[in-house]
XYZ file of C-alpha atoms in Angstrom:
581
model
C 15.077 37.352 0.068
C 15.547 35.352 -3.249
C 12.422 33.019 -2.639
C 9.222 32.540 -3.869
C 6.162 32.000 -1.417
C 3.447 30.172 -2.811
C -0.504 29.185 -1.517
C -1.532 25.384 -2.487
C -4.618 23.680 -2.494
C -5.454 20.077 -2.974
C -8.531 19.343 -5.249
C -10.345 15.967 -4.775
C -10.754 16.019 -8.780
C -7.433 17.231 -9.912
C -4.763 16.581 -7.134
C -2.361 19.404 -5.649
C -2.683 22.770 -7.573
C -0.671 25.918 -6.797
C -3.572 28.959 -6.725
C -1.335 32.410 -6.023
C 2.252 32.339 -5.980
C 4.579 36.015 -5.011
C 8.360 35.568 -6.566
C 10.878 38.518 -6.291
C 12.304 40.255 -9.545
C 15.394 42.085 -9.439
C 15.513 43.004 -13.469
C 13.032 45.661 -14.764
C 9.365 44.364 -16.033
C 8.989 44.661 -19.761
C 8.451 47.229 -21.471
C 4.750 47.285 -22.801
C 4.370 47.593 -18.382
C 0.828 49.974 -18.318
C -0.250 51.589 -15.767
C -4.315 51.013 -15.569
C -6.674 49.567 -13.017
C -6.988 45.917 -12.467
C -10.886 46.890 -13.647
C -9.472 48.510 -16.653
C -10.709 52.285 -15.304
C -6.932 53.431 -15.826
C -6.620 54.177 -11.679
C -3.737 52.984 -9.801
C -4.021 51.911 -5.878
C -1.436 52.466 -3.841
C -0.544 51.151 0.193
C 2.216 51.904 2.088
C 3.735 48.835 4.221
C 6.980 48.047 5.118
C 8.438 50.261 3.060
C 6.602 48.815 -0.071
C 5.085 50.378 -2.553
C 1.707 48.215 -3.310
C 0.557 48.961 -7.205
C -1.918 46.748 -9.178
C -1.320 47.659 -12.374
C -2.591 46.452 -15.765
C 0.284 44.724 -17.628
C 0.909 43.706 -21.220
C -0.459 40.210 -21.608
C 1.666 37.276 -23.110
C 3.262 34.053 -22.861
C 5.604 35.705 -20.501
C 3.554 37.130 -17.757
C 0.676 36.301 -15.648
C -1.274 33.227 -15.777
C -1.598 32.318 -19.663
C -3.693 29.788 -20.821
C -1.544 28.784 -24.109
C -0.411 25.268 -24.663
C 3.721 26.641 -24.918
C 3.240 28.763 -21.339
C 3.961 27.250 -17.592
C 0.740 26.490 -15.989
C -2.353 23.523 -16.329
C -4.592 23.060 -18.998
C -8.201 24.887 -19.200
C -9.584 21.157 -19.010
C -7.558 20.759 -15.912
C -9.274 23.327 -13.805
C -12.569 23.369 -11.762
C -15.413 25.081 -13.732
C -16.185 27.035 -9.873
C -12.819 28.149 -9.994
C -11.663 26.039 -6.847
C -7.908 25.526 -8.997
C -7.552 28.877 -9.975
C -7.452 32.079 -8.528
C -6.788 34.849 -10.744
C -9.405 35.282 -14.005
C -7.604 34.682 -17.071
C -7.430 37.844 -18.199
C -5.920 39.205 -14.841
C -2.303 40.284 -14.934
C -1.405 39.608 -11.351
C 0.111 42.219 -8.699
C 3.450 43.864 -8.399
C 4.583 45.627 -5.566
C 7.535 48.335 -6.114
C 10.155 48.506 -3.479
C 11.253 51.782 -3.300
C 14.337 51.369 -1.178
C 16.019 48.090 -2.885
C 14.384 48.884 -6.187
C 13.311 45.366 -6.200
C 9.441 44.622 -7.651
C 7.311 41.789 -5.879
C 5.317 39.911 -8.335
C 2.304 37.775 -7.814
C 0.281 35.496 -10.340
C -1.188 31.512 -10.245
C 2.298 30.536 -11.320
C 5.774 31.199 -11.810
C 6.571 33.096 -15.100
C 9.823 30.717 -15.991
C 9.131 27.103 -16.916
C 11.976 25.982 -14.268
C 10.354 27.773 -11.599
C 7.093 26.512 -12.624
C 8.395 23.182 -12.336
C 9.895 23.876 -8.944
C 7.020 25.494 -7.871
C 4.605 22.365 -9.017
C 7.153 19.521 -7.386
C 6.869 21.607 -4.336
C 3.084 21.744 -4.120
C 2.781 17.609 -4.644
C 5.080 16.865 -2.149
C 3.624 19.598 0.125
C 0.230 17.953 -0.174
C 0.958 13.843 -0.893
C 3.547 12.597 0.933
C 5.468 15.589 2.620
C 3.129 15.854 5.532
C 3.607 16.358 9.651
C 1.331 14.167 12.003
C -1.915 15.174 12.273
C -1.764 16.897 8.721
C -1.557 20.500 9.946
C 1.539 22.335 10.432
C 4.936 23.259 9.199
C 7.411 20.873 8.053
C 10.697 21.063 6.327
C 12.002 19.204 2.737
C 13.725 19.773 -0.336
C 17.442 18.777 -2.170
C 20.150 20.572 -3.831
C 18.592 20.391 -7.343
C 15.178 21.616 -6.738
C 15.039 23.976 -3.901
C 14.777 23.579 -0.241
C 11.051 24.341 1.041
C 9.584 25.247 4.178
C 6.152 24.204 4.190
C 2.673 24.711 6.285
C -0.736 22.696 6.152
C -3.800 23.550 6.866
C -7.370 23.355 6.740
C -10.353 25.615 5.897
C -13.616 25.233 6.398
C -16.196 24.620 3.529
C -19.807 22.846 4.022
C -19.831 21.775 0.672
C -16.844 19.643 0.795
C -16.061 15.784 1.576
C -15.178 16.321 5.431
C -16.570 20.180 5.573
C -13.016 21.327 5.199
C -10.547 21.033 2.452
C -6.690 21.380 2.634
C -4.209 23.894 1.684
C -0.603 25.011 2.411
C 1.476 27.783 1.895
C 5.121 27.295 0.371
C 8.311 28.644 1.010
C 11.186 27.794 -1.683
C 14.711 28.537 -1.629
C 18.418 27.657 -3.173
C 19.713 28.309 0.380
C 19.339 25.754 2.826
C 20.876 27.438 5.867
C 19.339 30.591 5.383
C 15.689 29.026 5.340
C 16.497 26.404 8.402
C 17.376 30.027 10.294
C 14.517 31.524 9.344
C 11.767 29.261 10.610
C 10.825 30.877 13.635
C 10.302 33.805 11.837
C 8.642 32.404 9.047
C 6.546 29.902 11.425
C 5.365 33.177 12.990
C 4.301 35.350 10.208
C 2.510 32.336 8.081
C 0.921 30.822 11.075
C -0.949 34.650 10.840
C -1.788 34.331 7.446
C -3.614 31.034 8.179
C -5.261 32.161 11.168
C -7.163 34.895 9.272
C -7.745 32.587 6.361
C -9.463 30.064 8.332
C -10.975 32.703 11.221
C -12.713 34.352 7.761
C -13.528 30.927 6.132
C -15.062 30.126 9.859
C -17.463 32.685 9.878
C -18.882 31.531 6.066
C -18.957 27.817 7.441
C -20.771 28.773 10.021
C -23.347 30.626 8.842
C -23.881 28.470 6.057
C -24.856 25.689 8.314
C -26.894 27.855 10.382
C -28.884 28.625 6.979
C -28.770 24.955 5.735
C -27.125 22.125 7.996
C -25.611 19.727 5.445
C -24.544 17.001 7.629
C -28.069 16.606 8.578
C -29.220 17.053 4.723
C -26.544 14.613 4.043
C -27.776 11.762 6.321
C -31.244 12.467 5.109
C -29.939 11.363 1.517
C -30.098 7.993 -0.365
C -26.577 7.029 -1.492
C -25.815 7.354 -4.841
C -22.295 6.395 -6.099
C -22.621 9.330 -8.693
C -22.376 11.474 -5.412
C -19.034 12.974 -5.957
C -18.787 13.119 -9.706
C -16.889 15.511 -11.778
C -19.078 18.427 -11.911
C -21.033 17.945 -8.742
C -18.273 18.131 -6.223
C -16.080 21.071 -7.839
C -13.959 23.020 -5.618
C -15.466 26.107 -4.261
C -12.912 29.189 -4.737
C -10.921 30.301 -1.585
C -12.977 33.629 -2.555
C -15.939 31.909 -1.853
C -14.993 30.258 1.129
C -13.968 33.256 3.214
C -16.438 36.259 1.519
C -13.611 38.026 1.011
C -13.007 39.688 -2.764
C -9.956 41.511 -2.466
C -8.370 38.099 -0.335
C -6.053 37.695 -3.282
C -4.794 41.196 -3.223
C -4.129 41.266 0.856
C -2.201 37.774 0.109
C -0.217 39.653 -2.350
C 0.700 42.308 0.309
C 1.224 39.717 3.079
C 3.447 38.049 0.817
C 5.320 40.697 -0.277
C 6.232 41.620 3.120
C 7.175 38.249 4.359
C 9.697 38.046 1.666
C 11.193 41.417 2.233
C 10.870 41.380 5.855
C 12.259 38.061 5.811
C 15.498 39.421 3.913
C 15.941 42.404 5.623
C 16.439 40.503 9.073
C 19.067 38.284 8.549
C 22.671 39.778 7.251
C 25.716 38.403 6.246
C 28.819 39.755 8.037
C 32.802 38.956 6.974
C 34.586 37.861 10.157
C 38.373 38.551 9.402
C 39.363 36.046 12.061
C 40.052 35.412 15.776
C 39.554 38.486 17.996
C 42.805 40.246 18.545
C 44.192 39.896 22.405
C 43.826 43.862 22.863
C 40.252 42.895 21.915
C 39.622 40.093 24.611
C 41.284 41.924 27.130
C 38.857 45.289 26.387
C 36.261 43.276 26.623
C 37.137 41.499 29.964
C 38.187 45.039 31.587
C 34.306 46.118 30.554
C 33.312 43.399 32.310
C 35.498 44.510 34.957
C 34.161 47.666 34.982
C 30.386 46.307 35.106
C 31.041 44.524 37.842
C 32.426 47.479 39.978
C 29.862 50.290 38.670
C 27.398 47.850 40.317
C 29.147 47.465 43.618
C 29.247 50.997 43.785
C 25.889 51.216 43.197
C 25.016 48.468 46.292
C 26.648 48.743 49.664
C 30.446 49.482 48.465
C 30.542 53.251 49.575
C 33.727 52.710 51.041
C 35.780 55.630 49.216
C 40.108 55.359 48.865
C 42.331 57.652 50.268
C 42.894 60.640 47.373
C 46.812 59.824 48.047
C 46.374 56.951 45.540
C 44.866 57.361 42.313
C 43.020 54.804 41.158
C 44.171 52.705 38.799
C 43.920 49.381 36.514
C 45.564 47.476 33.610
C 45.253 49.381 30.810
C 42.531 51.812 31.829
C 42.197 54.854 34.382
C 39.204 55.650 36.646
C 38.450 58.788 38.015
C 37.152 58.950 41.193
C 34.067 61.311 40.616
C 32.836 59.420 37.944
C 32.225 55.346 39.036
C 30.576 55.224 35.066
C 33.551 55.532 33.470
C 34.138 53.697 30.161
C 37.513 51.716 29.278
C 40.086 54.331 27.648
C 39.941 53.976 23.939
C 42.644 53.610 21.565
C 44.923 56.688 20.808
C 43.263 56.806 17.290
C 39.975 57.441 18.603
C 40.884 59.498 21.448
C 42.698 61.876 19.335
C 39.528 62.546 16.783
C 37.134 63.134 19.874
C 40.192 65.830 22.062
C 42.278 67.078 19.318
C 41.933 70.637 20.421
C 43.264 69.078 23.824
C 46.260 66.784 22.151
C 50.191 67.901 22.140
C 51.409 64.858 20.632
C 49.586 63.729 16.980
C 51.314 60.636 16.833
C 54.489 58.788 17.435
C 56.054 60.295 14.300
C 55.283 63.670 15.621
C 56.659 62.656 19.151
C 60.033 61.625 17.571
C 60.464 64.971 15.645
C 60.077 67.026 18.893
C 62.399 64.628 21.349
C 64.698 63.909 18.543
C 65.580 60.075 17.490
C 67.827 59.243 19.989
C 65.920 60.899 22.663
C 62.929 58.771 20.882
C 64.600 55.656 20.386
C 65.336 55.680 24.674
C 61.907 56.021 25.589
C 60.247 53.655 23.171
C 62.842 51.384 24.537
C 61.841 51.621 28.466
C 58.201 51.516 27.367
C 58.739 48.058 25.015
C 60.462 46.407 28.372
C 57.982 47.151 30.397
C 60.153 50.303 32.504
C 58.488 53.044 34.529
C 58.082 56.216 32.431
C 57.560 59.104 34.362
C 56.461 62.381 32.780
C 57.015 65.796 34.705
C 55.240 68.682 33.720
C 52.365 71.555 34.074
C 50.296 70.733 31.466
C 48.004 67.605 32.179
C 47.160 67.844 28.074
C 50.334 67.553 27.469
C 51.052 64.563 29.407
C 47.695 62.507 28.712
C 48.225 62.905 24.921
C 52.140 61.835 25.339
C 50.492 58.943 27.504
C 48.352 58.378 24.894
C 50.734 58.441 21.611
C 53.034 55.845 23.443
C 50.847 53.345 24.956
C 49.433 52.269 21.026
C 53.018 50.625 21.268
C 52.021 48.328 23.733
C 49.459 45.577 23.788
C 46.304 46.911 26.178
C 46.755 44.882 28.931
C 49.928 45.710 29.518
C 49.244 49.782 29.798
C 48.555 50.983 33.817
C 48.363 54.476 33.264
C 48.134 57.246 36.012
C 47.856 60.453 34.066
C 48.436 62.720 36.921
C 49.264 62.866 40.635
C 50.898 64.859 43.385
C 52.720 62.105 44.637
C 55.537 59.269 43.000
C 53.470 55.956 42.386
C 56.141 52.816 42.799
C 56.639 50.767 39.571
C 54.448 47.880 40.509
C 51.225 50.724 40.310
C 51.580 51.755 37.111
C 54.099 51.852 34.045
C 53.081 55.408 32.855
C 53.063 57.827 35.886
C 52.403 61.696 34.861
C 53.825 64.033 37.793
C 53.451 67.510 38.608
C 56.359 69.602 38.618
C 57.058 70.003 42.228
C 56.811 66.295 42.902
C 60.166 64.540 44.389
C 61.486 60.893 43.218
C 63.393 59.145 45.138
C 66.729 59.036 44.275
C 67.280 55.277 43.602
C 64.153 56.124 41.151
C 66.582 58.565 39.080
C 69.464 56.097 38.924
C 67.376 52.898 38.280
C 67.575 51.273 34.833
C 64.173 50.252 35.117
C 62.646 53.946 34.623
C 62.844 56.688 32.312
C 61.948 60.767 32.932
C 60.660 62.901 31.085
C 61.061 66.636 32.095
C 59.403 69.208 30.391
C 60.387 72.529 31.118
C 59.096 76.149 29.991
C 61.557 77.955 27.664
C 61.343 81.697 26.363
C 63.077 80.986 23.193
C 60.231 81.508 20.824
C 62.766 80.093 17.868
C 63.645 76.246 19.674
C 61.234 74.572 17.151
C 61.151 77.291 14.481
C 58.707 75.852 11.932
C 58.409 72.076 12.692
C 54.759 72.416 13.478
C 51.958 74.396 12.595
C 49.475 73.014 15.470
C 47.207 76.219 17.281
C 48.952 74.646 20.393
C 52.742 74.357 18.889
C 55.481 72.651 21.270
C 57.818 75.953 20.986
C 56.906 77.114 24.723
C 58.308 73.254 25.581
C 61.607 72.070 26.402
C 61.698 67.533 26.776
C 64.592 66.697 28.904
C 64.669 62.513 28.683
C 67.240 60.992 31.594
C 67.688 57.210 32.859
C 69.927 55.620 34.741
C 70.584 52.890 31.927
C 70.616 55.355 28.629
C 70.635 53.202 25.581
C 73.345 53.739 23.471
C 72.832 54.573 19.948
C 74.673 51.592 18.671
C 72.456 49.055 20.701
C 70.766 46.718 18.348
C 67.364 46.773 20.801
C 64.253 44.418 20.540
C 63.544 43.765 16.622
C 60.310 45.464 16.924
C 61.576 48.698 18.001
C 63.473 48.233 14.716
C 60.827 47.787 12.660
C 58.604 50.877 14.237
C 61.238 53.038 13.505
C 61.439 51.669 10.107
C 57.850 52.589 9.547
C 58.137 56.139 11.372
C 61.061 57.272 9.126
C 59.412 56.295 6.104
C 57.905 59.199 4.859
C 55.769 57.530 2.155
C 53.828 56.181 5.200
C 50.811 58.015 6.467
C 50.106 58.337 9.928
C 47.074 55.838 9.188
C 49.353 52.819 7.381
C 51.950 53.829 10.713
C 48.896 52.726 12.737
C 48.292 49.891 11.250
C 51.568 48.580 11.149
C 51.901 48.949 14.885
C 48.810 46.556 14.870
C 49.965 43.953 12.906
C 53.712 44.065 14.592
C 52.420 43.893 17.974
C 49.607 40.814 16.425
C 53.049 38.988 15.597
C 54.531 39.202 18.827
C 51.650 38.708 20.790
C 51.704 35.459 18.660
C 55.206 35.119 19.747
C 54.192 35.024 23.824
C 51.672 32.581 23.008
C 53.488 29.926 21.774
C 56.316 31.149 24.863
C 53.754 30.950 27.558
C 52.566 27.837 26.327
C 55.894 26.588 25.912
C 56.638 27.269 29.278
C 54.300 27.905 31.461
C 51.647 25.281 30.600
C 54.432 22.610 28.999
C 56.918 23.244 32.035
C 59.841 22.454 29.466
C 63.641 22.726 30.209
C 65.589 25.504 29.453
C 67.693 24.308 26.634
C 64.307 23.753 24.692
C 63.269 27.719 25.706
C 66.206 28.605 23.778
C 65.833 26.458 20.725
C 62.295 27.498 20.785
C 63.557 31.344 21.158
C 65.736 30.981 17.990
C 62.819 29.297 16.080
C 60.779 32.648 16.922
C 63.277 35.179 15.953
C 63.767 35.856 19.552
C 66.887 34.727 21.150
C 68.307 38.176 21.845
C 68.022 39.773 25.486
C 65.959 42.431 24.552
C 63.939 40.673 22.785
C 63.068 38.208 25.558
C 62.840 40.434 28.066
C 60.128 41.986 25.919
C 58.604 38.615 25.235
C 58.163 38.307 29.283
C 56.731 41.261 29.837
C 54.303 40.941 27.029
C 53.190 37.846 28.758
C 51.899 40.199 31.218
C 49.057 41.653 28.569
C 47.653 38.185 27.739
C 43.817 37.439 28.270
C 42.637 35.584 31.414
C 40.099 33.970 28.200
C 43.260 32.667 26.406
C 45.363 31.811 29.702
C 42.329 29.911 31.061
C 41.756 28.412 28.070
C 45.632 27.103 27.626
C 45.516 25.975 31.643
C 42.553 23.886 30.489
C 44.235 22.142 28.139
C 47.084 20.390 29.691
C 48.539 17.431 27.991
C 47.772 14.589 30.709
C 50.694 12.719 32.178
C 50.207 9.286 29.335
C 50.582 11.733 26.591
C 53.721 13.550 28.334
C 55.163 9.627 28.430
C 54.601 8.347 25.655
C 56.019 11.867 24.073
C 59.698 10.838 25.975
């Protein structure tokens, strides 16, 4: 996290001070970095925590690093510092901490103040207005400030006990600066958590000192005892006692280092930024809605529901299949997916590779009855066969239009299921074989090992496979068809394509149409408008042709109940339908 967090005290001779301050440095440390002791014995301790490597190493002093007392370097004045080192808490010769990162190769560094005179000056604003007149009620807690130009900061107040002081306590905060505004606002809870820790020690530590300090000596008693003098609280009487001092803790400086450290990088690590390319897709709402479908029935089979159907009907449900054996089963994924996890199992590749074994007319009449909506009925042995045909064709369609029964002993009427696989044996009714509203395909065993010479080089090649496709409304060659079945075969003939950018281009055509049956639904289902309007609206869309509305109507079929609720939801009221005539 690009932010610097920074511990403040307020000292009753010099005002708001900033005593230890961790920023984060992305660019390598200079080059005359050493690697001794912070005694100067030339040995190097390391921690492990969080995934941070914790090194105090000697650096190269100058006017660049650590906490310099030179009139041209960020920082106060020598004069401007308590002689007990209340406004100070690194000697002057100390060269701070730094703290490697070994995953983000990122370095943590902590001095008195910020190494760049802007930050410094950040930094400084931050601590007045933290202390003077940025305060909550009560003068303890966290509170939020800041502009554009300076940083946004997320400070916390507090006290800590010290006998010696005006009060027995004196007051301190602990800074959190930023450029980013939202970021910080999200991370308070977080942040509120972690430093409320920090000051909880601080003061639990500084509480034990106070404490036993009074035991020792009571002041308050000592101080009513006393004559007053107004030379009580001069200069060098009444200097602050370090934060050292206060808790009995010497190595409090290097455990605020770590503690800051790990804020910061904790602190970046759980907040990510994600690109959203949009509005979820309908195939997306409508996945989601059938797992909530699902949810719903796993758990009534799980409760009192032990009610089991009759095994002459398959279960089935919009664009999904559930096996009977297994109540648990997931939604069907895409053909995509399905294909990388059963390719041993798959026939059919893709629709390219469907069209090359049925042929393009063949092809061109089943893509047809599957755009409109028509039965298509698959005969055959092979179940594998007949799932990954199932499979290959339904990408065509939006997911909520797909109700698939991959296999049963029995015809399923039209109204079940738009994909029906059959064994061979099975017998449809004749009005079946003559309707214009279905579509068979027979596969029968050949002998001819040469009927596909060398099309295909699969371990499971199609040459054992004869595809007989019938209808009783064949679709002649010269038909113009719906303008997307144009366009798919436009994409499946072009061989500079790969089956990946064929994929895609199914998504996006069948995005644009779904687009297409919104506006149509609304149109007319929510806006109740006349006919002649339908039609004006129809030629607007690039849609007026018969196939193509027929294809528009049963595409209606795949919308979301999220999107048709939504629509229903917002009908125009009957002023605004008046005052549009």
């Amino acid at each position: 996290m690009n932010a610097i967090v920074a511990l403040c005290h307020f000292c009753e001779l010099h005002g708001p001070r900033t005593l230890f301050c961790t920023e984060v440095l992305h660019s390598p440390l200079p080059q005359g970095a050493g690697s001794g002791d912070i005694s100067g014995q030339n040995e190097q301790a390391e921690e492990e925590e969080g995934g941070i490597q914790m090194s105090s190493r000697i650096r190269s002093h100058s006017p660049a690093e650590g906490a310099s007392t030179d009139s041209s370097s960020p920082g106060p004045k020598k004069s401007d510092m308590c002689e007990a080192s209340g406004c100070r808490s690194l000697a002057g010769g100390h060269p701070g901490y730094v703290s490697h990162d070994k995953e983000t190769s990122i370095k943590y560094v902590s001095h008195q103040h910020p190494n760049h005179p802007q930050l410094f000056s950040i930094v400084r604003q931050a601590c007045v207005r933290s202390l003077s007149c940025e305060v909550c009620p009560g003068r303890e807690g966290p509170i939020f400030f800041g502009d554009e130009q300076h940083g946004f900061v997320f400070s916390h107040t507090f006290f800590i006990k010290d006998s010696l002081a005006r009060g027995f306590q004196r007051w301190y905060s602990i800074i959190t600066i930023m450029m980013d505004r939202i970021y910080l606002i999200n991370s308070w809870p977080f942040l509120l958590g972690k430093i409320r820790g920090i000051i909880d020690e601080l003061q639990g530590k500084a509480l034990k000192v106070f404490e036993a300090e009074q035991f020792g000596c009571p002041q308050r008693a000592q101080r009513m005892n006393t004559a007053f003098t107004p030379f009580l609280h001069q200069r060098n009487g009444n200097a602050a006692r370090s934060l050292t001092s206060l808790t009995n803790d010497e190595n409090l400086w290097a455990c605020l280092h770590t503690s800051f450290a790990w804020l910061l990088k904790a602190c970046g690590s759980r907040l990510t930024e994600k690109l959203l390319e949009g509005a979820p897709t309908e195939d997306t709402l409508v996945q989601m809605e059938k797992l909530a479908d699902l949810k719903e029935e796993s758990e009534g089979w799980d409760g009192s529901e032990e009610e089991e159907k009759p095994s002459s009907q398959p279960d089935v449900v919009e664009g999904q299949e559930l096996s009977k054996s297994s109540p648990e089963t997931s939604l069907m994924p895409d053909c995509n997916s399905w294909n990388v996890a059963h390719r041993r199992l798959s026939v059919f590749r893709s629709l390219r590779h469907m069209r090359q074994v049925l042929g393009a007319s063949a092809f061109r009449m089943l893509a047809w009855h599957v755009l409109m909506g028509n039965q298509v009925i698959w005969k055959a042995r092979d179940m594998d066969l007949v799932q990954s045909a199932f499979d290959v064709l339904r990408t065509m369609l939006p997911i909520g239009c797909v109700r698939i029964i991959p296999y049963s002993d029995q015809y399923e009427e039209a109204y079940r299921c738009n994909f029906l696989g059959l064994s061979p044996h099975v017998q449809i009714p004749p009005h079946i074989l003559s309707s214009e509203f279905a579509v068979l395909v027979e596969v029968r065993a050949v002998t001819r090992s040469s009927l596909y010479p060398t099309l295909f080089d699969d371990e499971q090649s199609l040459n054992k496979y004869e595809f007989i496709v019938t209808s009783g409304s064949p679709v002649a060659a010269d038909r113009v068809g719906p303008t997307i079945l144009n366009k798919i075969e436009a994409a499946l003939t072009n061989q500079n394509l790969s089956v990946d950018v064929v994929d895609q281009c199914l998504v996006c055509l069948k995005e644009e149409w779904m687009n297409k049956v919104k506006v149509l639904f609304k149109f007319t289902k929510v806006d109740s408008r006349p006919k002649e309007d339908t039609q004006k609206l129809l030629s607007i869309l690039g849609a007026a042709e018969e196939d193509n509305v027929k294809l528009l109507k049963f595409w209606m079929t795949g919308l979301s109940k999220t999107y048709k609720s939504h629509l229903m939801s917002t009908v125009r009221s009957p002023t605004s339908s008046e005052s549009r005539n």
